[in-house]
Amino acid sequence: MIDKQSLHGEWSSRFAFILAATGSAVGLGNIWKFPYIAGENGGSAFVMVYVVCVVLMGIPIMMAETMLGRRAKQNPVATMQTLTKEAGADTRWQYLAWMGMVAGFLILSYYSVIAGWASAYTLKAVMGDFFGSDAQKTSVMFAEFISSPIRLIFWHSFFMLATMIIVSKGIRNGLERAVQMLMPVLFVMMFLLVGYAMTTSGYSQGLHFLFSPDFSKITGKVVLTAIGQAFFSLGLGMGTMMIYGAYLPKNVSIAKSTIIVASADTIVALLAGIAIFPIVFANGLQPDSGPGLVFETLPIAFGNMTGGWLFGVLFFIMLVVAALTSSIALIEPAVAWLIESKEMTRDQACVRAGLVAWVLGFVTVLSFNRWADVHFFGQTLFELIDALTANIMLPAGGFAIAIFAGWMMKQPHTEQELALPTMQYKIWKVLISYVAPAGVFLIFLHVVGVL
Ligand code: PFF
């Protein structure tokens, strides 16, 4: 048995791990991305496939990724090196960790830009800009907002700096505290918004759009997007859960913790959908209006509900914090790697990693204005980075993790780490060895046109 202490410390309890992993999972992916891609992919068809993906692939892979991290207790690259040695597998498995780190950077680069929008909207909320809003006003406000590269770069820089400062403080002080305070507030706010959505004339149409089963709308693209979103939203396939697992004490149940995290993540995404679509329909907005959807809908709610000023301010603060707890998770694998392999201090590692992602973020900034007409394969540069990471790199990472955990690692080792009753272990084993990899693989084949 590998018995190492992680260089970076350990979570203080199971609860701390659950909060941190929920912090990584719950973020812009739930509140900003889930609603708009559900809107672009047929609503209920997407939601159904999404939930199935979370259960059959997301949870087993989340367990596997956490397990790999806890077994080796190092950064993702070193973890894969240690575990391949232990399993007697090909050393090239470590490329899995490299790909994860690259994906993390690419995601962080645009994530910080969008989190910058949320930061700017916090200020707008404070200034009372949403007062009396209607669809026309919020759409114009958003279009005007994203038209200025300088403004977007300013807010992107603000957010990236905040990420770097928090990560430089290390896991106990930085991550744990931030998450512990804010996750409960987020849940309360989501329920409040759903409460408002219930009062609008679009409520039943919104629910119908999200939940009434419509199998005819399920296409290859819908399924791939749903898989990608499941990986993105749970924060899988790129080493984050590996690194968080590395900080996890040995006596904590991986299965229970990951199921709690995945459930919380899915509930927040669904609540976001239930809050947003009624407003979309009540105000004649388009469900498939893209990345601006949340920014065009929720200000209408805040501008018209009682106590809207306060709720608006609280909501956007909370969205920024939810994004922060995810961005620190996105950067942490690279930071841990720089500290362990390049012998940097935590501060140096944070500055290096943050700067690279910050510069990359300019591509996303420009693709919403100056380069809005630059298209490759029919997509803007932002859409391309998003598709490359969420629809290709994360599922490929998840696929590799599944194969490694299901086929390469020795069974006594996975049994020992997961410590599950026999039946539950068997179910996990089937899901991780067959169902999850086959699912991802078939979808890939479909997308490249082989099926
Ligand atoms: N899960 C985060 C979200 O839904 O916003 C994004 C994310 C965090 C993706 C951490 C990947 C990751 F490793």
CSV table of C-alpha atoms and ligand atoms in Angstrom, one decimal:
chain,number,residue,atom,x,y,z
A,1,MET,CA,0.0,0.0,0.0
A,2,ILE,CA,1.3,3.5,-0.9
A,3,ASP,CA,1.5,5.5,2.3
A,4,LYS,CA,2.3,9.0,1.6
A,5,GLN,CA,1.2,12.4,2.9
A,6,SER,CA,0.4,14.9,0.3
A,7,LEU,CA,3.0,17.7,0.2
A,8,HIS,CA,0.2,20.3,0.3
A,9,GLY,CA,-1.7,19.1,3.4
A,10,GLU,CA,-5.0,17.3,3.9
A,11,TRP,CA,-8.6,18.3,4.2
A,12,SER,CA,-9.5,18.7,7.8
A,13,SER,CA,-12.6,16.4,7.5
A,14,ARG,CA,-14.8,14.6,5.1
A,15,PHE,CA,-17.1,17.6,5.2
A,16,ALA,CA,-14.3,19.8,4.1
A,17,PHE,CA,-13.6,17.6,1.1
A,18,ILE,CA,-17.3,17.5,0.2
A,19,LEU,CA,-17.5,21.2,0.3
A,20,ALA,CA,-14.3,21.7,-1.7
A,21,ALA,CA,-15.3,19.2,-4.3
A,22,THR,CA,-18.8,20.8,-4.5
A,23,GLY,CA,-17.1,24.1,-4.8
A,24,SER,CA,-15.1,22.8,-7.8
A,25,ALA,CA,-18.2,21.2,-9.3
A,26,VAL,CA,-20.7,24.0,-8.8
A,27,GLY,CA,-19.9,27.1,-10.7
A,28,LEU,CA,-20.5,28.9,-14.0
A,29,GLY,CA,-21.1,25.4,-15.5
A,30,ASN,CA,-24.3,25.1,-13.5
A,31,ILE,CA,-25.7,28.5,-13.6
A,32,TRP,CA,-24.4,30.1,-16.8
A,33,LYS,CA,-23.6,27.1,-19.1
A,34,PHE,CA,-26.2,24.4,-18.3
A,35,PRO,CA,-29.2,26.6,-19.0
A,36,TYR,CA,-27.9,28.1,-22.3
A,37,ILE,CA,-26.7,24.8,-23.7
A,38,ALA,CA,-29.9,23.1,-22.6
A,39,GLY,CA,-31.7,25.9,-24.5
A,40,GLU,CA,-29.6,25.3,-27.6
A,41,ASN,CA,-30.0,21.5,-27.5
A,42,GLY,CA,-33.8,21.1,-27.3
A,43,GLY,CA,-34.4,21.5,-23.5
A,44,SER,CA,-35.9,18.3,-22.1
A,45,ALA,CA,-34.0,16.0,-24.5
A,46,PHE,CA,-30.8,17.4,-23.3
A,47,VAL,CA,-31.8,17.4,-19.6
A,48,MET,CA,-32.7,13.7,-19.8
A,49,VAL,CA,-29.5,12.6,-21.4
A,50,TYR,CA,-27.5,14.8,-19.1
A,51,VAL,CA,-28.9,13.2,-15.9
A,52,VAL,CA,-28.3,9.7,-17.4
A,53,CYS,CA,-24.7,10.6,-18.2
A,54,VAL,CA,-24.1,11.9,-14.6
A,55,VAL,CA,-25.4,8.7,-13.1
A,56,LEU,CA,-23.9,6.1,-15.5
A,57,MET,CA,-20.6,7.8,-16.3
A,58,GLY,CA,-20.1,10.9,-14.2
A,59,ILE,CA,-20.3,9.3,-10.7
A,60,PRO,CA,-18.3,6.2,-11.4
A,61,ILE,CA,-15.5,8.3,-13.1
A,62,MET,CA,-15.6,10.8,-10.3
A,63,MET,CA,-15.0,7.9,-7.8
A,64,ALA,CA,-12.2,6.6,-10.0
A,65,GLU,CA,-10.5,9.9,-10.4
A,66,THR,CA,-10.7,10.7,-6.7
A,67,MET,CA,-9.4,7.2,-5.9
A,68,LEU,CA,-6.3,7.6,-8.2
A,69,GLY,CA,-5.4,10.8,-6.4
A,70,ARG,CA,-5.8,9.4,-2.9
A,71,ARG,CA,-3.8,6.3,-3.7
A,72,ALA,CA,-0.8,8.2,-4.9
A,73,LYS,CA,-1.2,11.5,-3.0
A,74,GLN,CA,0.8,13.6,-5.5
A,75,ASN,CA,0.1,16.0,-8.4
A,76,PRO,CA,-1.7,14.4,-11.3
A,77,VAL,CA,1.5,13.7,-13.4
A,78,ALA,CA,3.3,12.1,-10.5
A,79,THR,CA,0.2,10.3,-9.5
A,80,MET,CA,-0.1,8.6,-12.9
A,81,GLN,CA,3.7,7.8,-12.8
A,82,THR,CA,3.4,6.2,-9.4
A,83,LEU,CA,0.2,4.3,-10.3
A,84,THR,CA,1.5,3.0,-13.6
A,85,LYS,CA,4.5,1.6,-11.8
A,86,GLU,CA,2.3,0.0,-9.2
A,87,ALA,CA,0.1,-1.5,-11.8
A,88,GLY,CA,2.9,-2.5,-14.1
A,89,ALA,CA,1.3,-0.4,-16.9
A,90,ASP,CA,2.8,1.6,-19.8
A,91,THR,CA,4.3,4.8,-18.6
A,92,ARG,CA,2.5,6.7,-21.4
A,93,TRP,CA,-0.5,6.8,-19.1
A,94,GLN,CA,1.0,9.9,-17.6
A,95,TYR,CA,0.0,11.8,-20.8
A,96,LEU,CA,-3.5,11.6,-19.4
A,97,ALA,CA,-2.5,14.0,-16.6
A,98,TRP,CA,-0.8,16.3,-19.1
A,99,MET,CA,-3.8,16.5,-21.2
A,100,GLY,CA,-5.8,17.3,-18.1
A,101,MET,CA,-3.6,20.2,-17.2
A,102,VAL,CA,-3.7,21.6,-20.7
A,103,ALA,CA,-7.5,21.3,-20.6
A,104,GLY,CA,-7.5,23.1,-17.3
A,105,PHE,CA,-5.6,26.0,-18.6
A,106,LEU,CA,-7.8,26.3,-21.7
A,107,ILE,CA,-11.0,26.2,-19.6
A,108,LEU,CA,-9.6,28.6,-17.0
A,109,SER,CA,-8.8,31.1,-19.8
A,110,TYR,CA,-12.4,31.5,-20.8
A,111,TYR,CA,-13.9,30.7,-17.4
A,112,SER,CA,-12.2,33.8,-16.0
A,113,VAL,CA,-13.6,36.0,-18.7
A,114,ILE,CA,-17.1,34.9,-18.0
A,115,ALA,CA,-16.6,35.1,-14.3
A,116,GLY,CA,-15.4,38.7,-15.1
A,117,TRP,CA,-18.9,39.3,-16.6
A,118,ALA,CA,-20.5,38.1,-13.4
A,119,SER,CA,-18.2,40.4,-11.4
A,120,ALA,CA,-19.2,43.4,-13.6
A,121,TYR,CA,-22.8,42.5,-13.2
A,122,THR,CA,-22.3,42.5,-9.4
A,123,LEU,CA,-21.4,46.1,-9.7
A,124,LYS,CA,-24.4,46.8,-12.0
A,125,ALA,CA,-26.6,45.2,-9.4
A,126,VAL,CA,-25.2,47.4,-6.7
A,127,MET,CA,-25.7,50.5,-8.8
A,128,GLY,CA,-29.4,49.6,-9.3
A,129,ASP,CA,-29.0,49.2,-13.1
A,130,PHE,CA,-31.6,46.4,-13.3
A,131,PHE,CA,-34.4,48.4,-11.8
A,132,GLY,CA,-37.6,48.0,-13.9
A,133,SER,CA,-35.8,45.9,-16.5
A,134,ASP,CA,-37.5,44.2,-19.4
A,135,ALA,CA,-36.1,41.9,-22.1
A,136,GLN,CA,-35.3,44.8,-24.4
A,137,LYS,CA,-33.3,46.6,-21.8
A,138,THR,CA,-31.3,43.6,-20.5
A,139,SER,CA,-30.4,42.5,-24.1
A,140,VAL,CA,-29.2,45.9,-25.0
A,141,MET,CA,-27.3,46.2,-21.7
A,142,PHE,CA,-25.5,42.8,-22.4
A,143,ALA,CA,-24.7,43.5,-26.0
A,144,GLU,CA,-23.3,46.9,-25.0
A,145,PHE,CA,-21.3,45.3,-22.2
A,146,ILE,CA,-19.5,42.7,-24.3
A,147,SER,CA,-18.7,45.1,-27.1
A,148,SER,CA,-15.7,46.6,-25.3
A,149,PRO,CA,-12.6,44.4,-25.2
A,150,ILE,CA,-10.9,46.8,-22.7
A,151,ARG,CA,-13.8,46.4,-20.2
A,152,LEU,CA,-13.9,42.6,-20.6
A,153,ILE,CA,-10.1,42.5,-20.1
A,154,PHE,CA,-10.4,44.6,-17.0
A,155,TRP,CA,-12.9,42.3,-15.4
A,156,HIS,CA,-11.1,39.2,-16.6
A,157,SER,CA,-7.9,40.5,-14.9
A,158,PHE,CA,-9.8,41.2,-11.7
A,159,PHE,CA,-11.0,37.7,-11.5
A,160,MET,CA,-7.8,36.0,-12.4
A,161,LEU,CA,-5.9,38.1,-9.8
A,162,ALA,CA,-8.5,37.0,-7.2
A,163,THR,CA,-7.9,33.3,-8.2
A,164,MET,CA,-4.1,33.7,-7.9
A,165,ILE,CA,-4.3,35.3,-4.5
A,166,ILE,CA,-6.6,32.6,-3.1
A,167,VAL,CA,-4.6,29.7,-4.5
A,168,SER,CA,-1.4,31.2,-3.2
A,169,LYS,CA,-2.7,30.8,0.3
A,170,GLY,CA,-2.8,27.0,0.1
A,171,ILE,CA,-5.7,24.6,0.6
A,172,ARG,CA,-6.6,25.0,4.2
A,173,ASN,CA,-6.7,28.8,4.4
A,174,GLY,CA,-7.7,29.6,0.9
A,175,LEU,CA,-10.0,26.9,-0.5
A,176,GLU,CA,-11.7,25.5,2.6
A,177,ARG,CA,-12.8,28.8,4.1
A,178,ALA,CA,-14.1,30.3,0.9
A,179,VAL,CA,-16.3,27.3,0.1
A,180,GLN,CA,-17.6,26.7,3.6
A,181,MET,CA,-19.2,30.1,3.8
A,182,LEU,CA,-20.7,30.4,0.4
A,183,MET,CA,-22.1,27.1,-0.7
A,184,PRO,CA,-25.1,27.2,1.7
A,185,VAL,CA,-25.9,30.8,0.6
A,186,LEU,CA,-25.9,29.6,-3.0
A,187,PHE,CA,-28.6,27.0,-2.4
A,188,VAL,CA,-30.9,29.4,-0.6
A,189,MET,CA,-30.5,31.9,-3.5
A,190,MET,CA,-31.4,29.3,-6.1
A,191,PHE,CA,-34.6,28.4,-4.3
A,192,LEU,CA,-35.5,32.1,-4.0
A,193,LEU,CA,-35.1,32.5,-7.8
A,194,VAL,CA,-37.2,29.5,-8.4
A,195,GLY,CA,-39.8,31.1,-6.2
A,196,TYR,CA,-39.8,34.1,-8.4
A,197,ALA,CA,-40.0,32.1,-11.5
A,198,MET,CA,-43.1,30.4,-10.2
A,199,THR,CA,-44.9,33.8,-10.1
A,200,THR,CA,-44.2,34.5,-13.8
A,201,SER,CA,-46.5,33.6,-16.6
A,202,GLY,CA,-43.8,31.4,-18.2
A,203,TYR,CA,-43.5,28.9,-15.4
A,204,SER,CA,-45.4,26.0,-16.8
A,205,GLN,CA,-44.0,26.5,-20.3
A,206,GLY,CA,-40.5,26.6,-18.7
A,207,LEU,CA,-41.1,23.4,-16.9
A,208,HIS,CA,-42.5,21.8,-20.0
A,209,PHE,CA,-39.5,22.9,-22.0
A,210,LEU,CA,-37.1,21.4,-19.4
A,211,PHE,CA,-38.8,18.2,-18.4
A,212,SER,CA,-41.5,16.8,-20.7
A,213,PRO,CA,-39.7,13.9,-22.4
A,214,ASP,CA,-39.1,14.4,-26.1
A,215,PHE,CA,-37.0,11.5,-27.5
A,216,SER,CA,-37.3,12.8,-31.1
A,217,LYS,CA,-34.9,15.7,-30.3
A,218,ILE,CA,-32.1,13.4,-29.1
A,219,THR,CA,-29.3,13.6,-31.7
A,220,GLY,CA,-25.6,12.7,-31.6
A,221,LYS,CA,-24.8,16.3,-31.0
A,222,VAL,CA,-27.2,16.5,-28.1
A,223,VAL,CA,-25.7,13.4,-26.5
A,224,LEU,CA,-22.1,14.6,-27.0
A,225,THR,CA,-22.9,18.0,-25.6
A,226,ALA,CA,-24.6,16.4,-22.6
A,227,ILE,CA,-21.6,14.1,-21.9
A,228,GLY,CA,-19.3,17.0,-22.2
A,229,GLN,CA,-21.4,19.1,-19.9
A,230,ALA,CA,-21.6,16.3,-17.4
A,231,PHE,CA,-17.8,16.1,-17.3
A,232,PHE,CA,-17.4,19.9,-17.2
A,233,SER,CA,-20.0,20.4,-14.5
A,234,LEU,CA,-18.7,17.6,-12.2
A,235,GLY,CA,-15.1,18.9,-12.9
A,236,LEU,CA,-13.9,15.5,-14.3
A,237,GLY,CA,-11.3,14.3,-16.6
A,238,MET,CA,-8.6,16.9,-16.0
A,239,GLY,CA,-6.9,16.0,-12.7
A,240,THR,CA,-8.9,18.2,-10.4
A,241,MET,CA,-10.5,15.4,-8.5
A,242,MET,CA,-7.2,13.6,-8.6
A,243,ILE,CA,-5.6,16.5,-6.8
A,244,TYR,CA,-8.5,16.9,-4.4
A,245,GLY,CA,-8.4,13.2,-3.8
A,246,ALA,CA,-4.7,13.5,-2.9
A,247,TYR,CA,-5.7,15.7,0.0
A,248,LEU,CA,-8.4,13.3,1.2
A,249,PRO,CA,-7.7,11.4,4.4
A,250,LYS,CA,-7.6,7.6,4.1
A,251,ASN,CA,-10.7,6.8,6.2
A,252,VAL,CA,-13.2,8.8,4.2
A,253,SER,CA,-15.7,7.0,1.9
A,254,ILE,CA,-15.0,8.0,-1.7
A,255,ALA,CA,-18.3,6.6,-2.9
A,256,LYS,CA,-20.5,8.5,-0.4
A,257,SER,CA,-18.7,11.7,-0.8
A,258,THR,CA,-18.7,11.7,-4.6
A,259,ILE,CA,-22.4,10.8,-4.7
A,260,ILE,CA,-23.2,13.8,-2.5
A,261,VAL,CA,-21.1,16.1,-4.6
A,262,ALA,CA,-22.6,14.9,-7.9
A,263,SER,CA,-26.2,15.2,-6.5
A,264,ALA,CA,-25.6,18.7,-5.2
A,265,ASP,CA,-24.1,19.7,-8.5
A,266,THR,CA,-27.0,18.3,-10.5
A,267,ILE,CA,-29.6,19.9,-8.2
A,268,VAL,CA,-28.0,23.4,-8.6
A,269,ALA,CA,-28.0,23.0,-12.4
A,270,LEU,CA,-31.6,22.0,-12.5
A,271,LEU,CA,-32.7,24.8,-10.2
A,272,ALA,CA,-30.9,27.2,-12.4
A,273,GLY,CA,-32.8,25.9,-15.4
A,274,ILE,CA,-36.1,26.1,-13.5
A,275,ALA,CA,-35.3,29.7,-12.4
A,276,ILE,CA,-34.3,30.9,-15.9
A,277,PHE,CA,-36.6,29.3,-18.5
A,278,PRO,CA,-39.9,30.7,-17.1
A,279,ILE,CA,-38.4,34.2,-17.3
A,280,VAL,CA,-37.2,33.4,-20.8
A,281,PHE,CA,-40.8,32.5,-21.9
A,282,ALA,CA,-42.6,35.1,-19.9
A,283,ASN,CA,-40.5,37.8,-21.5
A,284,GLY,CA,-40.4,36.6,-25.1
A,285,LEU,CA,-36.7,35.8,-25.0
A,286,GLN,CA,-35.2,33.0,-27.1
A,287,PRO,CA,-34.1,29.8,-25.1
A,288,ASP,CA,-31.2,29.4,-27.6
A,289,SER,CA,-29.8,32.8,-27.3
A,290,GLY,CA,-26.4,31.5,-26.2
A,291,PRO,CA,-23.9,32.5,-23.6
A,292,GLY,CA,-25.7,35.7,-22.7
A,293,LEU,CA,-28.8,33.9,-21.5
A,294,VAL,CA,-28.3,34.2,-17.7
A,295,PHE,CA,-27.2,37.8,-18.0
A,296,GLU,CA,-30.3,38.7,-20.1
A,297,THR,CA,-32.8,36.9,-18.0
A,298,LEU,CA,-32.0,37.1,-14.3
A,299,PRO,CA,-31.7,40.9,-14.2
A,300,ILE,CA,-35.3,41.0,-15.4
A,301,ALA,CA,-36.2,39.0,-12.2
A,302,PHE,CA,-34.2,41.3,-10.0
A,303,GLY,CA,-35.5,44.4,-11.6
A,304,ASN,CA,-39.1,43.5,-10.9
A,305,MET,CA,-39.3,41.4,-7.7
A,306,THR,CA,-39.7,42.8,-4.2
A,307,GLY,CA,-36.3,43.0,-2.6
A,308,GLY,CA,-34.8,42.6,-6.1
A,309,TRP,CA,-31.9,45.0,-5.4
A,310,LEU,CA,-30.6,43.0,-2.5
A,311,PHE,CA,-31.2,39.6,-4.1
A,312,GLY,CA,-29.5,40.8,-7.3
A,313,VAL,CA,-26.4,41.9,-5.4
A,314,LEU,CA,-26.3,38.7,-3.4
A,315,PHE,CA,-26.9,36.5,-6.4
A,316,PHE,CA,-24.0,38.0,-8.5
A,317,ILE,CA,-21.6,38.0,-5.5
A,318,MET,CA,-22.5,34.3,-5.0
A,319,LEU,CA,-22.0,33.5,-8.7
A,320,VAL,CA,-18.6,35.1,-8.6
A,321,VAL,CA,-17.6,33.1,-5.5
A,322,ALA,CA,-19.0,29.9,-7.0
A,323,ALA,CA,-16.8,30.6,-10.0
A,324,LEU,CA,-13.8,31.3,-7.8
A,325,THR,CA,-14.1,28.0,-6.0
A,326,SER,CA,-14.1,26.3,-9.5
A,327,SER,CA,-11.3,28.4,-10.9
A,328,ILE,CA,-9.1,27.5,-8.0
A,329,ALA,CA,-9.8,23.9,-8.8
A,330,LEU,CA,-8.9,24.4,-12.4
A,331,ILE,CA,-5.5,25.9,-11.6
A,332,GLU,CA,-4.6,23.7,-8.7
A,333,PRO,CA,-3.3,20.7,-10.7
A,334,ALA,CA,-0.8,22.8,-12.5
A,335,VAL,CA,0.2,24.7,-9.4
A,336,ALA,CA,0.8,21.4,-7.5
A,337,TRP,CA,2.8,20.1,-10.4
A,338,LEU,CA,5.0,23.3,-10.6
A,339,ILE,CA,5.6,23.1,-6.9
A,340,GLU,CA,6.5,19.5,-6.8
A,341,SER,CA,8.4,19.1,-10.1
A,342,LYS,CA,9.9,22.6,-10.7
A,343,GLU,CA,10.6,23.3,-7.1
A,344,MET,CA,8.8,26.6,-7.1
A,345,THR,CA,7.2,28.2,-4.1
A,346,ARG,CA,3.4,28.3,-4.1
A,347,ASP,CA,3.4,32.0,-4.8
A,348,GLN,CA,5.7,31.6,-7.8
A,349,ALA,CA,3.7,28.7,-9.2
A,350,CYS,CA,0.4,30.7,-8.9
A,351,VAL,CA,1.8,33.7,-10.7
A,352,ARG,CA,3.2,31.6,-13.6
A,353,ALA,CA,0.1,29.5,-14.0
A,354,GLY,CA,-2.2,32.5,-13.6
A,355,LEU,CA,-0.4,34.6,-16.2
A,356,VAL,CA,-0.5,31.9,-18.8
A,357,ALA,CA,-4.2,31.5,-18.4
A,358,TRP,CA,-4.7,35.3,-18.3
A,359,VAL,CA,-3.0,35.8,-21.6
A,360,LEU,CA,-4.9,33.0,-23.2
A,361,GLY,CA,-8.1,34.6,-22.0
A,362,PHE,CA,-7.7,37.5,-24.5
A,363,VAL,CA,-8.7,35.1,-27.3
A,364,THR,CA,-12.1,34.6,-25.6
A,365,VAL,CA,-12.5,38.3,-24.9
A,366,LEU,CA,-11.9,39.2,-28.5
A,367,SER,CA,-14.1,36.5,-29.8
A,368,PHE,CA,-17.1,38.3,-28.3
A,369,ASN,CA,-16.3,41.6,-30.1
A,370,ARG,CA,-13.4,42.4,-32.5
A,371,TRP,CA,-13.1,38.8,-33.6
A,372,ALA,CA,-16.8,37.9,-33.5
A,373,ASP,CA,-16.7,37.2,-37.2
A,374,VAL,CA,-13.7,35.0,-37.1
A,375,HIS,CA,-14.9,31.5,-37.6
A,376,PHE,CA,-13.2,28.1,-37.8
A,377,PHE,CA,-15.4,25.1,-38.6
A,378,GLY,CA,-18.3,27.4,-38.3
A,379,GLN,CA,-17.5,28.4,-34.7
A,380,THR,CA,-16.1,31.4,-33.0
A,381,LEU,CA,-12.7,31.0,-31.2
A,382,PHE,CA,-14.5,30.9,-27.8
A,383,GLU,CA,-16.9,28.2,-29.1
A,384,LEU,CA,-13.9,26.3,-30.4
A,385,ILE,CA,-12.0,26.3,-27.1
A,386,ASP,CA,-15.2,25.3,-25.3
A,387,ALA,CA,-15.9,22.5,-27.7
A,388,LEU,CA,-12.3,21.3,-27.8
A,389,THR,CA,-12.2,21.1,-24.0
A,390,ALA,CA,-15.7,20.1,-22.9
A,391,ASN,CA,-16.6,17.9,-25.8
A,392,ILE,CA,-13.2,16.3,-26.6
A,393,MET,CA,-10.5,16.7,-24.0
A,394,LEU,CA,-12.6,16.1,-20.8
A,395,PRO,CA,-14.5,13.0,-22.2
A,396,ALA,CA,-11.2,11.6,-23.5
A,397,GLY,CA,-9.6,12.2,-20.1
A,398,GLY,CA,-12.6,10.6,-18.4
A,399,PHE,CA,-12.4,7.7,-20.9
A,400,ALA,CA,-8.7,7.1,-20.0
A,401,ILE,CA,-9.4,7.3,-16.3
A,402,ALA,CA,-12.1,4.7,-16.7
A,403,ILE,CA,-9.9,2.4,-18.6
A,404,PHE,CA,-7.0,2.8,-16.2
A,405,ALA,CA,-9.1,2.3,-13.1
A,406,GLY,CA,-11.2,-0.5,-14.6
A,407,TRP,CA,-8.6,-2.4,-16.5
A,408,MET,CA,-5.1,-1.4,-15.5
A,409,MET,CA,-5.2,-1.1,-11.7
A,410,LYS,CA,-5.1,-4.3,-9.7
A,411,GLN,CA,-8.4,-5.3,-8.3
A,412,PRO,CA,-7.2,-5.6,-4.7
A,413,HIS,CA,-6.0,-2.0,-4.9
A,414,THR,CA,-9.2,-0.6,-6.1
A,415,GLU,CA,-11.1,-2.7,-3.6
A,416,GLN,CA,-8.9,-1.4,-0.8
A,417,GLU,CA,-9.2,2.3,-1.8
A,418,LEU,CA,-13.0,2.2,-2.4
A,419,ALA,CA,-13.8,-0.1,0.6
A,420,LEU,CA,-17.3,-0.8,-0.6
A,421,PRO,CA,-19.6,-3.7,0.2
A,422,THR,CA,-19.2,-6.5,-2.5
A,423,MET,CA,-22.4,-5.7,-4.5
A,424,GLN,CA,-21.8,-2.0,-4.7
A,425,TYR,CA,-18.2,-2.6,-5.7
A,426,LYS,CA,-19.3,-4.9,-8.5
A,427,ILE,CA,-21.7,-2.3,-9.8
A,428,TRP,CA,-19.0,0.3,-9.8
A,429,LYS,CA,-16.6,-2.1,-11.6
A,430,VAL,CA,-19.1,-2.8,-14.4
A,431,LEU,CA,-19.9,0.9,-14.8
A,432,ILE,CA,-16.2,1.9,-14.9
A,433,SER,CA,-14.9,-1.0,-17.0
A,434,TYR,CA,-17.7,-1.2,-19.6
A,435,VAL,CA,-20.5,1.2,-19.4
A,436,ALA,CA,-18.6,4.5,-19.0
A,437,PRO,CA,-15.8,3.8,-21.6
A,438,ALA,CA,-18.3,2.3,-24.1
A,439,GLY,CA,-20.6,5.3,-23.8
A,440,VAL,CA,-17.9,7.8,-24.4
A,441,PHE,CA,-16.4,5.8,-27.2
A,442,LEU,CA,-19.7,5.3,-29.1
A,443,ILE,CA,-20.4,8.9,-28.9
A,444,PHE,CA,-17.0,9.8,-30.4
A,445,LEU,CA,-17.6,7.4,-33.2
A,446,HIS,CA,-20.9,8.9,-33.9
A,447,VAL,CA,-19.6,12.4,-34.0
A,448,VAL,CA,-16.7,11.6,-36.3
A,449,GLY,CA,-19.4,10.0,-38.5
A,450,VAL,CA,-18.4,6.3,-38.3
A,451,LEU,CA,-21.7,5.3,-36.7
B,1,PFF,N1,-17.3,22.3,-12.6
B,1,PFF,C1,-17.1,23.7,-12.9
B,1,PFF,C2,-18.4,24.4,-13.3
B,1,PFF,O1,-19.4,23.7,-13.5
B,1,PFF,O2,-18.4,25.6,-13.4
B,1,PFF,C3,-16.0,24.0,-13.9
B,1,PFF,C4,-14.8,23.1,-13.7
B,1,PFF,C5,-14.1,23.1,-12.5
B,1,PFF,C6,-14.4,22.2,-14.7
B,1,PFF,C7,-13.1,22.2,-12.3
B,1,PFF,C8,-13.4,21.4,-14.5
B,1,PFF,C9,-12.7,21.4,-13.3
B,1,PFF,F1,-11.7,20.6,-13.1
